[in-house]
Amino acid sequence: MRLMKASAFLCCVLLYAGCGQFHQSNESTYQLVGTHRNPYFERGNLHIEKKEYDKAIEQYKQALQLDPDSAIIHAAMGWAYYNMGMLDAAILKAEEVNRLNPNDPEVRKILELLHQQRR
């Protein structure tokens, strides 16, 4: 059981961190996703730090309205869903991250681990 929790934790950390790539904003300038400048994303991250996952999800939903193709926002939202025990929703978010980053092998590994945990 402990190993399963540890692997699940690692899986979600990789889901969240695995999207650390350059992101093209709507203004056609490149920025690091760590300096996302989306106020809803930043507020969601603050809620994640406080383990207020339901509040984080609400902020991430708003963030996605501003930037629907942001893999890091989808990943963060998946992390919040996972922590709330909403594995199916977390898998959907991981699938979206995979769609946005089809060449990232880490995302595919995470997706497989989530599917294994669901079984």
Tab-separated table of N, CA and C in Angstrom:
chain	number	residue	atom	x	y	z
A	1	MET	N	0.830	-1.198	0.000
A	1	MET	CA	0.000	0.000	0.000
A	1	MET	C	0.875	1.263	0.000
A	2	ARG	N	1.906	1.232	0.825
A	2	ARG	CA	2.798	2.379	0.908
A	2	ARG	C	3.483	2.631	-0.432
A	3	LEU	N	3.899	1.550	-1.099
A	3	LEU	CA	4.531	1.680	-2.409
A	3	LEU	C	3.567	2.270	-3.426
A	4	MET	N	2.310	1.855	-3.347
A	4	MET	CA	1.314	2.380	-4.277
A	4	MET	C	1.122	3.886	-4.068
A	5	LYS	N	1.061	4.310	-2.806
A	5	LYS	CA	0.913	5.743	-2.527
A	5	LYS	C	2.132	6.515	-2.995
A	6	ALA	N	3.311	5.942	-2.766
A	6	ALA	CA	4.539	6.617	-3.189
A	6	ALA	C	4.589	6.740	-4.703
A	7	SER	N	4.215	5.671	-5.410
A	7	SER	CA	4.247	5.749	-6.870
A	7	SER	C	3.186	6.710	-7.387
A	8	ALA	N	2.034	6.757	-6.714
A	8	ALA	CA	0.991	7.701	-7.116
A	8	ALA	C	1.459	9.135	-6.900
A	9	PHE	N	2.120	9.374	-5.777
A	9	PHE	CA	2.640	10.704	-5.505
A	9	PHE	C	3.672	11.098	-6.563
A	10	LEU	N	4.594	10.186	-6.852
A	10	LEU	CA	5.602	10.450	-7.870
A	10	LEU	C	4.943	10.723	-9.211
A	11	CYS	N	3.936	9.955	-9.515
A	11	CYS	CA	3.211	10.111	-10.772
A	11	CYS	C	2.645	11.527	-10.895
A	12	CYS	N	2.025	11.980	-9.853
A	12	CYS	CA	1.406	13.299	-9.919
A	12	CYS	C	2.433	14.422	-9.911
A	13	VAL	N	3.509	14.231	-9.190
A	13	VAL	CA	4.565	15.237	-9.224
A	13	VAL	C	5.115	15.349	-10.638
A	14	LEU	N	5.325	14.197	-11.281
A	14	LEU	CA	5.813	14.223	-12.657
A	14	LEU	C	4.790	14.855	-13.588
A	15	LEU	N	3.518	14.581	-13.342
A	15	LEU	CA	2.468	15.194	-14.161
A	15	LEU	C	2.544	16.703	-14.052
A	16	TYR	N	2.700	17.190	-12.848
A	16	TYR	CA	2.759	18.629	-12.637
A	16	TYR	C	4.053	19.226	-13.184
A	17	ALA	N	5.176	18.570	-12.900
A	17	ALA	CA	6.463	19.125	-13.292
A	17	ALA	C	6.839	18.785	-14.722
A	18	GLY	N	6.243	17.776	-15.285
A	18	GLY	CA	6.637	17.305	-16.598
A	18	GLY	C	6.295	18.237	-17.730
A	19	CYS	N	5.620	19.291	-17.460
A	19	CYS	CA	5.208	20.204	-18.515
A	19	CYS	C	6.088	21.443	-18.547
A	20	GLY	N	7.261	21.376	-17.959
A	20	GLY	CA	8.139	22.531	-17.897
A	20	GLY	C	8.793	22.831	-19.229
A	21	GLN	N	8.050	23.358	-20.130
A	21	GLN	CA	8.572	23.700	-21.440
A	21	GLN	C	8.189	25.139	-21.747
A	22	PHE	N	8.687	25.621	-22.839
A	22	PHE	CA	8.298	26.961	-23.238
A	22	PHE	C	6.867	26.947	-23.741
A	23	HIS	N	6.174	27.996	-23.456
A	23	HIS	CA	4.768	28.114	-23.794
A	23	HIS	C	4.577	29.394	-24.600
A	24	GLN	N	3.834	29.317	-25.668
A	24	GLN	CA	3.585	30.510	-26.460
A	24	GLN	C	2.293	31.139	-25.973
A	25	SER	N	2.378	32.362	-25.526
A	25	SER	CA	1.194	33.054	-25.047
A	25	SER	C	0.403	33.611	-26.220
A	26	ASN	N	-0.768	34.140	-25.921
A	26	ASN	CA	-1.617	34.730	-26.955
A	26	ASN	C	-0.987	35.962	-27.585
A	27	GLU	N	0.004	36.558	-26.901
A	27	GLU	CA	0.648	37.752	-27.425
A	27	GLU	C	1.828	37.402	-28.327
A	28	SER	N	1.971	36.126	-28.667
A	28	SER	CA	3.031	35.640	-29.551
A	28	SER	C	4.432	35.875	-29.016
A	29	THR	N	4.571	35.988	-27.712
A	29	THR	CA	5.896	36.046	-27.111
A	29	THR	C	6.064	34.790	-26.272
A	30	TYR	N	7.307	34.319	-26.193
A	30	TYR	CA	7.553	33.111	-25.423
A	30	TYR	C	7.866	33.470	-23.987
A	31	GLN	N	7.375	32.640	-23.108
A	31	GLN	CA	7.670	32.821	-21.695
A	31	GLN	C	7.756	31.447	-21.053
A	32	LEU	N	8.472	31.369	-19.962
A	32	LEU	CA	8.520	30.113	-19.234
A	32	LEU	C	7.190	29.925	-18.516
A	33	VAL	N	6.723	28.688	-18.468
A	33	VAL	CA	5.441	28.450	-17.807
A	33	VAL	C	5.521	28.748	-16.321
A	34	GLY	N	6.708	28.715	-15.731
A	34	GLY	CA	6.857	29.047	-14.319
A	34	GLY	C	6.540	30.508	-14.036
A	35	THR	N	6.620	31.353	-15.041
A	35	THR	CA	6.267	32.763	-14.899
A	35	THR	C	5.046	33.015	-15.772
A	36	HIS	N	4.031	32.270	-15.528
A	36	HIS	CA	2.868	32.183	-16.400
A	36	HIS	C	2.101	33.490	-16.546
A	37	ARG	N	2.068	34.307	-15.511
A	37	ARG	CA	1.374	35.596	-15.517
A	37	ARG	C	-0.127	35.476	-15.724
A	38	ASN	N	-0.675	34.352	-15.413
A	38	ASN	CA	-2.119	34.165	-15.438
A	38	ASN	C	-2.549	34.227	-13.971
A	39	PRO	N	-3.280	35.261	-13.572
A	39	PRO	CA	-3.588	35.417	-12.144
A	39	PRO	C	-4.377	34.246	-11.575
A	40	TYR	N	-5.223	33.630	-12.361
A	40	TYR	CA	-6.000	32.489	-11.875
A	40	TYR	C	-5.093	31.280	-11.637
A	41	PHE	N	-4.129	31.084	-12.544
A	41	PHE	CA	-3.171	29.995	-12.376
A	41	PHE	C	-2.362	30.213	-11.103
A	42	GLU	N	-1.903	31.426	-10.899
A	42	GLU	CA	-1.113	31.729	-9.696
A	42	GLU	C	-1.943	31.504	-8.432
A	43	ARG	N	-3.205	31.938	-8.439
A	43	ARG	CA	-4.072	31.721	-7.274
A	43	ARG	C	-4.333	30.235	-7.053
A	44	GLY	N	-4.509	29.508	-8.148
A	44	GLY	CA	-4.684	28.065	-8.035
A	44	GLY	C	-3.479	27.419	-7.375
A	45	ASN	N	-2.297	27.855	-7.757
A	45	ASN	CA	-1.073	27.309	-7.162
A	45	ASN	C	-1.001	27.603	-5.669
A	46	LEU	N	-1.462	28.789	-5.273
A	46	LEU	CA	-1.488	29.114	-3.838
A	46	LEU	C	-2.430	28.177	-3.093
A	47	HIS	N	-3.561	27.860	-3.705
A	47	HIS	CA	-4.497	26.923	-3.072
A	47	HIS	C	-3.906	25.517	-3.007
A	48	ILE	N	-3.157	25.126	-4.030
A	48	ILE	CA	-2.488	23.815	-4.008
A	48	ILE	C	-1.537	23.742	-2.813
A	49	GLU	N	-0.764	24.799	-2.599
A	49	GLU	CA	0.176	24.821	-1.479
A	49	GLU	C	-0.538	24.643	-0.149
A	50	LYS	N	-1.760	25.155	-0.050
A	50	LYS	CA	-2.551	25.043	1.179
A	50	LYS	C	-3.394	23.771	1.213
A	51	LYS	N	-3.264	22.947	0.177
A	51	LYS	CA	-4.037	21.704	0.034
A	51	LYS	C	-5.541	21.970	-0.047
A	52	GLU	N	-5.878	23.114	-0.619
A	52	GLU	CA	-7.273	23.484	-0.864
A	52	GLU	C	-7.578	23.161	-2.325
A	53	TYR	N	-7.671	21.869	-2.601
A	53	TYR	CA	-7.722	21.405	-3.983
A	53	TYR	C	-8.998	21.827	-4.709
A	54	ASP	N	-10.114	21.867	-4.006
A	54	ASP	CA	-11.352	22.291	-4.660
A	54	ASP	C	-11.270	23.751	-5.103
A	55	LYS	N	-10.675	24.588	-4.281
A	55	LYS	CA	-10.498	26.001	-4.637
A	55	LYS	C	-9.491	26.144	-5.783
A	56	ALA	N	-8.461	25.316	-5.759
A	56	ALA	CA	-7.460	25.350	-6.834
A	56	ALA	C	-8.121	25.012	-8.161
A	57	ILE	N	-8.968	23.999	-8.162
A	57	ILE	CA	-9.642	23.591	-9.398
A	57	ILE	C	-10.481	24.727	-9.956
A	58	GLU	N	-11.180	25.432	-9.101
A	58	GLU	CA	-11.987	26.567	-9.571
A	58	GLU	C	-11.113	27.634	-10.214
A	59	GLN	N	-9.957	27.906	-9.625
A	59	GLN	CA	-9.044	28.900	-10.196
A	59	GLN	C	-8.464	28.406	-11.519
A	60	TYR	N	-8.124	27.125	-11.584
A	60	TYR	CA	-7.570	26.575	-12.821
A	60	TYR	C	-8.609	26.584	-13.945
A	61	LYS	N	-9.869	26.386	-13.604
A	61	LYS	CA	-10.921	26.481	-14.629
A	61	LYS	C	-10.948	27.886	-15.229
A	62	GLN	N	-10.823	28.894	-14.376
A	62	GLN	CA	-10.775	30.276	-14.852
A	62	GLN	C	-9.516	30.512	-15.685
A	63	ALA	N	-8.395	29.950	-15.221
A	63	ALA	CA	-7.127	30.113	-15.948
A	63	ALA	C	-7.228	29.516	-17.344
A	64	LEU	N	-7.904	28.379	-17.465
A	64	LEU	CA	-8.042	27.737	-18.770
A	64	LEU	C	-8.922	28.543	-19.722
A	65	GLN	N	-9.805	29.361	-19.181
A	65	GLN	CA	-10.599	30.226	-20.058
A	65	GLN	C	-9.697	31.263	-20.728
A	66	LEU	N	-8.646	31.678	-20.027
A	66	LEU	CA	-7.691	32.639	-20.611
A	66	LEU	C	-6.685	31.949	-21.525
A	67	ASP	N	-6.362	30.707	-21.228
A	67	ASP	CA	-5.312	29.996	-21.953
A	67	ASP	C	-5.665	28.507	-22.048
A	68	PRO	N	-6.615	28.145	-22.904
A	68	PRO	CA	-7.119	26.764	-22.944
A	68	PRO	C	-6.105	25.723	-23.407
A	69	ASP	N	-5.031	26.130	-24.048
A	69	ASP	CA	-4.044	25.176	-24.533
A	69	ASP	C	-2.782	25.131	-23.674
A	70	SER	N	-2.893	25.552	-22.436
A	70	SER	CA	-1.743	25.530	-21.533
A	70	SER	C	-1.642	24.161	-20.867
A	71	ALA	N	-0.616	23.421	-21.240
A	71	ALA	CA	-0.411	22.092	-20.660
A	71	ALA	C	-0.163	22.172	-19.160
A	72	ILE	N	0.542	23.197	-18.705
A	72	ILE	CA	0.857	23.288	-17.283
A	72	ILE	C	-0.402	23.514	-16.445
A	73	ILE	N	-1.355	24.251	-16.971
A	73	ILE	CA	-2.604	24.459	-16.230
A	73	ILE	C	-3.392	23.158	-16.180
A	74	HIS	N	-3.475	22.452	-17.302
A	74	HIS	CA	-4.162	21.162	-17.305
A	74	HIS	C	-3.487	20.190	-16.337
A	75	ALA	N	-2.153	20.197	-16.318
A	75	ALA	CA	-1.411	19.306	-15.429
A	75	ALA	C	-1.675	19.644	-13.964
A	76	ALA	N	-1.656	20.926	-13.652
A	76	ALA	CA	-1.902	21.348	-12.272
A	76	ALA	C	-3.318	20.975	-11.844
A	77	MET	N	-4.247	21.120	-12.745
A	77	MET	CA	-5.629	20.761	-12.449
A	77	MET	C	-5.750	19.245	-12.233
A	78	GLY	N	-5.031	18.479	-13.035
A	78	GLY	CA	-5.011	17.036	-12.845
A	78	GLY	C	-4.452	16.648	-11.486
A	79	TRP	N	-3.416	17.354	-11.067
A	79	TRP	CA	-2.828	17.130	-9.743
A	79	TRP	C	-3.857	17.393	-8.649
A	80	ALA	N	-4.604	18.467	-8.787
A	80	ALA	CA	-5.631	18.791	-7.789
A	80	ALA	C	-6.723	17.712	-7.783
A	81	TYR	N	-7.185	17.306	-8.963
A	81	TYR	CA	-8.179	16.242	-9.032
A	81	TYR	C	-7.655	14.965	-8.378
A	82	TYR	N	-6.426	14.633	-8.668
A	82	TYR	CA	-5.838	13.424	-8.095
A	82	TYR	C	-5.866	13.487	-6.568
A	83	ASN	N	-5.482	14.616	-6.029
A	83	ASN	CA	-5.444	14.768	-4.572
A	83	ASN	C	-6.822	14.765	-3.937
A	84	MET	N	-7.839	15.033	-4.699
A	84	MET	CA	-9.208	14.962	-4.195
A	84	MET	C	-9.792	13.557	-4.364
A	85	GLY	N	-8.998	12.648	-4.907
A	85	GLY	CA	-9.474	11.287	-5.109
A	85	GLY	C	-10.301	11.119	-6.365
A	86	MET	N	-10.231	12.087	-7.257
A	86	MET	CA	-11.010	12.060	-8.495
A	86	MET	C	-10.108	11.564	-9.628
A	87	LEU	N	-9.826	10.263	-9.590
A	87	LEU	CA	-8.858	9.667	-10.495
A	87	LEU	C	-9.283	9.791	-11.960
A	88	ASP	N	-10.554	9.597	-12.254
A	88	ASP	CA	-11.006	9.705	-13.648
A	88	ASP	C	-10.789	11.112	-14.199
A	89	ALA	N	-11.075	12.117	-13.386
A	89	ALA	CA	-10.857	13.502	-13.825
A	89	ALA	C	-9.367	13.773	-13.999
A	90	ALA	N	-8.544	13.216	-13.116
A	90	ALA	CA	-7.099	13.383	-13.237
A	90	ALA	C	-6.591	12.741	-14.528
A	91	ILE	N	-7.142	11.588	-14.866
A	91	ILE	CA	-6.749	10.908	-16.107
A	91	ILE	C	-7.145	11.745	-17.316
A	92	LEU	N	-8.332	12.317	-17.292
A	92	LEU	CA	-8.752	13.177	-18.412
A	92	LEU	C	-7.796	14.345	-18.597
A	93	LYS	N	-7.358	14.924	-17.493
A	93	LYS	CA	-6.409	16.037	-17.583
A	93	LYS	C	-5.060	15.548	-18.101
A	94	ALA	N	-4.619	14.379	-17.663
A	94	ALA	CA	-3.353	13.827	-18.156
A	94	ALA	C	-3.454	13.545	-19.652
A	95	GLU	N	-4.605	13.082	-20.108
A	95	GLU	CA	-4.801	12.859	-21.540
A	95	GLU	C	-4.737	14.169	-22.311
A	96	GLU	N	-5.255	15.222	-21.720
A	96	GLU	CA	-5.186	16.535	-22.373
A	96	GLU	C	-3.738	17.028	-22.437
A	97	VAL	N	-2.991	16.815	-21.358
A	97	VAL	CA	-1.574	17.195	-21.365
A	97	VAL	C	-0.845	16.398	-22.443
A	98	ASN	N	-1.171	15.116	-22.566
A	98	ASN	CA	-0.556	14.276	-23.593
A	98	ASN	C	-0.916	14.780	-24.992
A	99	ARG	N	-2.142	15.232	-25.178
A	99	ARG	CA	-2.552	15.780	-26.476
A	99	ARG	C	-1.750	17.039	-26.795
A	100	LEU	N	-1.522	17.853	-25.789
A	100	LEU	CA	-0.796	19.104	-25.980
A	100	LEU	C	0.712	18.891	-26.099
A	101	ASN	N	1.222	17.805	-25.527
A	101	ASN	CA	2.649	17.477	-25.547
A	101	ASN	C	2.833	16.043	-26.041
A	102	PRO	N	2.488	15.747	-27.273
A	102	PRO	CA	2.506	14.356	-27.742
A	102	PRO	C	3.894	13.721	-27.801
A	103	ASN	N	4.933	14.503	-27.798
A	103	ASN	CA	6.292	13.951	-27.884
A	103	ASN	C	6.977	13.823	-26.537
A	104	ASP	N	6.256	14.075	-25.460
A	104	ASP	CA	6.848	13.998	-24.125
A	104	ASP	C	6.631	12.596	-23.553
A	105	PRO	N	7.691	11.777	-23.481
A	105	PRO	CA	7.528	10.407	-22.994
A	105	PRO	C	7.129	10.340	-21.520
A	106	GLU	N	7.489	11.349	-20.738
A	106	GLU	CA	7.137	11.354	-19.324
A	106	GLU	C	5.616	11.439	-19.137
A	107	VAL	N	4.978	12.230	-19.963
A	107	VAL	CA	3.521	12.376	-19.857
A	107	VAL	C	2.844	11.041	-20.161
A	108	ARG	N	3.344	10.337	-21.161
A	108	ARG	CA	2.764	9.022	-21.491
A	108	ARG	C	2.962	8.035	-20.346
A	109	LYS	N	4.119	8.076	-19.702
A	109	LYS	CA	4.381	7.197	-18.553
A	109	LYS	C	3.411	7.506	-17.413
A	110	ILE	N	3.216	8.777	-17.163
A	110	ILE	CA	2.306	9.189	-16.099
A	110	ILE	C	0.894	8.724	-16.401
A	111	LEU	N	0.492	8.890	-17.625
A	111	LEU	CA	-0.846	8.468	-18.034
A	111	LEU	C	-1.019	6.967	-17.822
A	112	GLU	N	-0.025	6.196	-18.183
A	112	GLU	CA	-0.082	4.747	-17.982
A	112	GLU	C	-0.170	4.396	-16.495
A	113	LEU	N	0.618	5.084	-15.672
A	113	LEU	CA	0.565	4.834	-14.227
A	113	LEU	C	-0.807	5.160	-13.651
A	114	LEU	N	-1.401	6.236	-14.123
A	114	LEU	CA	-2.747	6.582	-13.649
A	114	LEU	C	-3.756	5.532	-14.056
A	115	HIS	N	-3.655	5.045	-15.291
A	115	HIS	CA	-4.566	3.983	-15.751
A	115	HIS	C	-4.354	2.708	-14.939
A	116	GLN	N	-3.109	2.380	-14.612
A	116	GLN	CA	-2.848	1.210	-13.793
A	116	GLN	C	-3.449	1.359	-12.404
A	117	GLN	N	-3.357	2.546	-11.849
A	117	GLN	CA	-3.913	2.765	-10.524
A	117	GLN	C	-5.434	2.649	-10.539
A	118	ARG	N	-6.040	3.064	-11.643
A	118	ARG	CA	-7.505	2.981	-11.749
A	118	ARG	C	-7.957	1.519	-11.755
A	119	ARG	N	-7.147	0.632	-12.348
A	119	ARG	CA	-7.495	-0.802	-12.411
A	119	ARG	C	-7.411	-1.367	-11.066
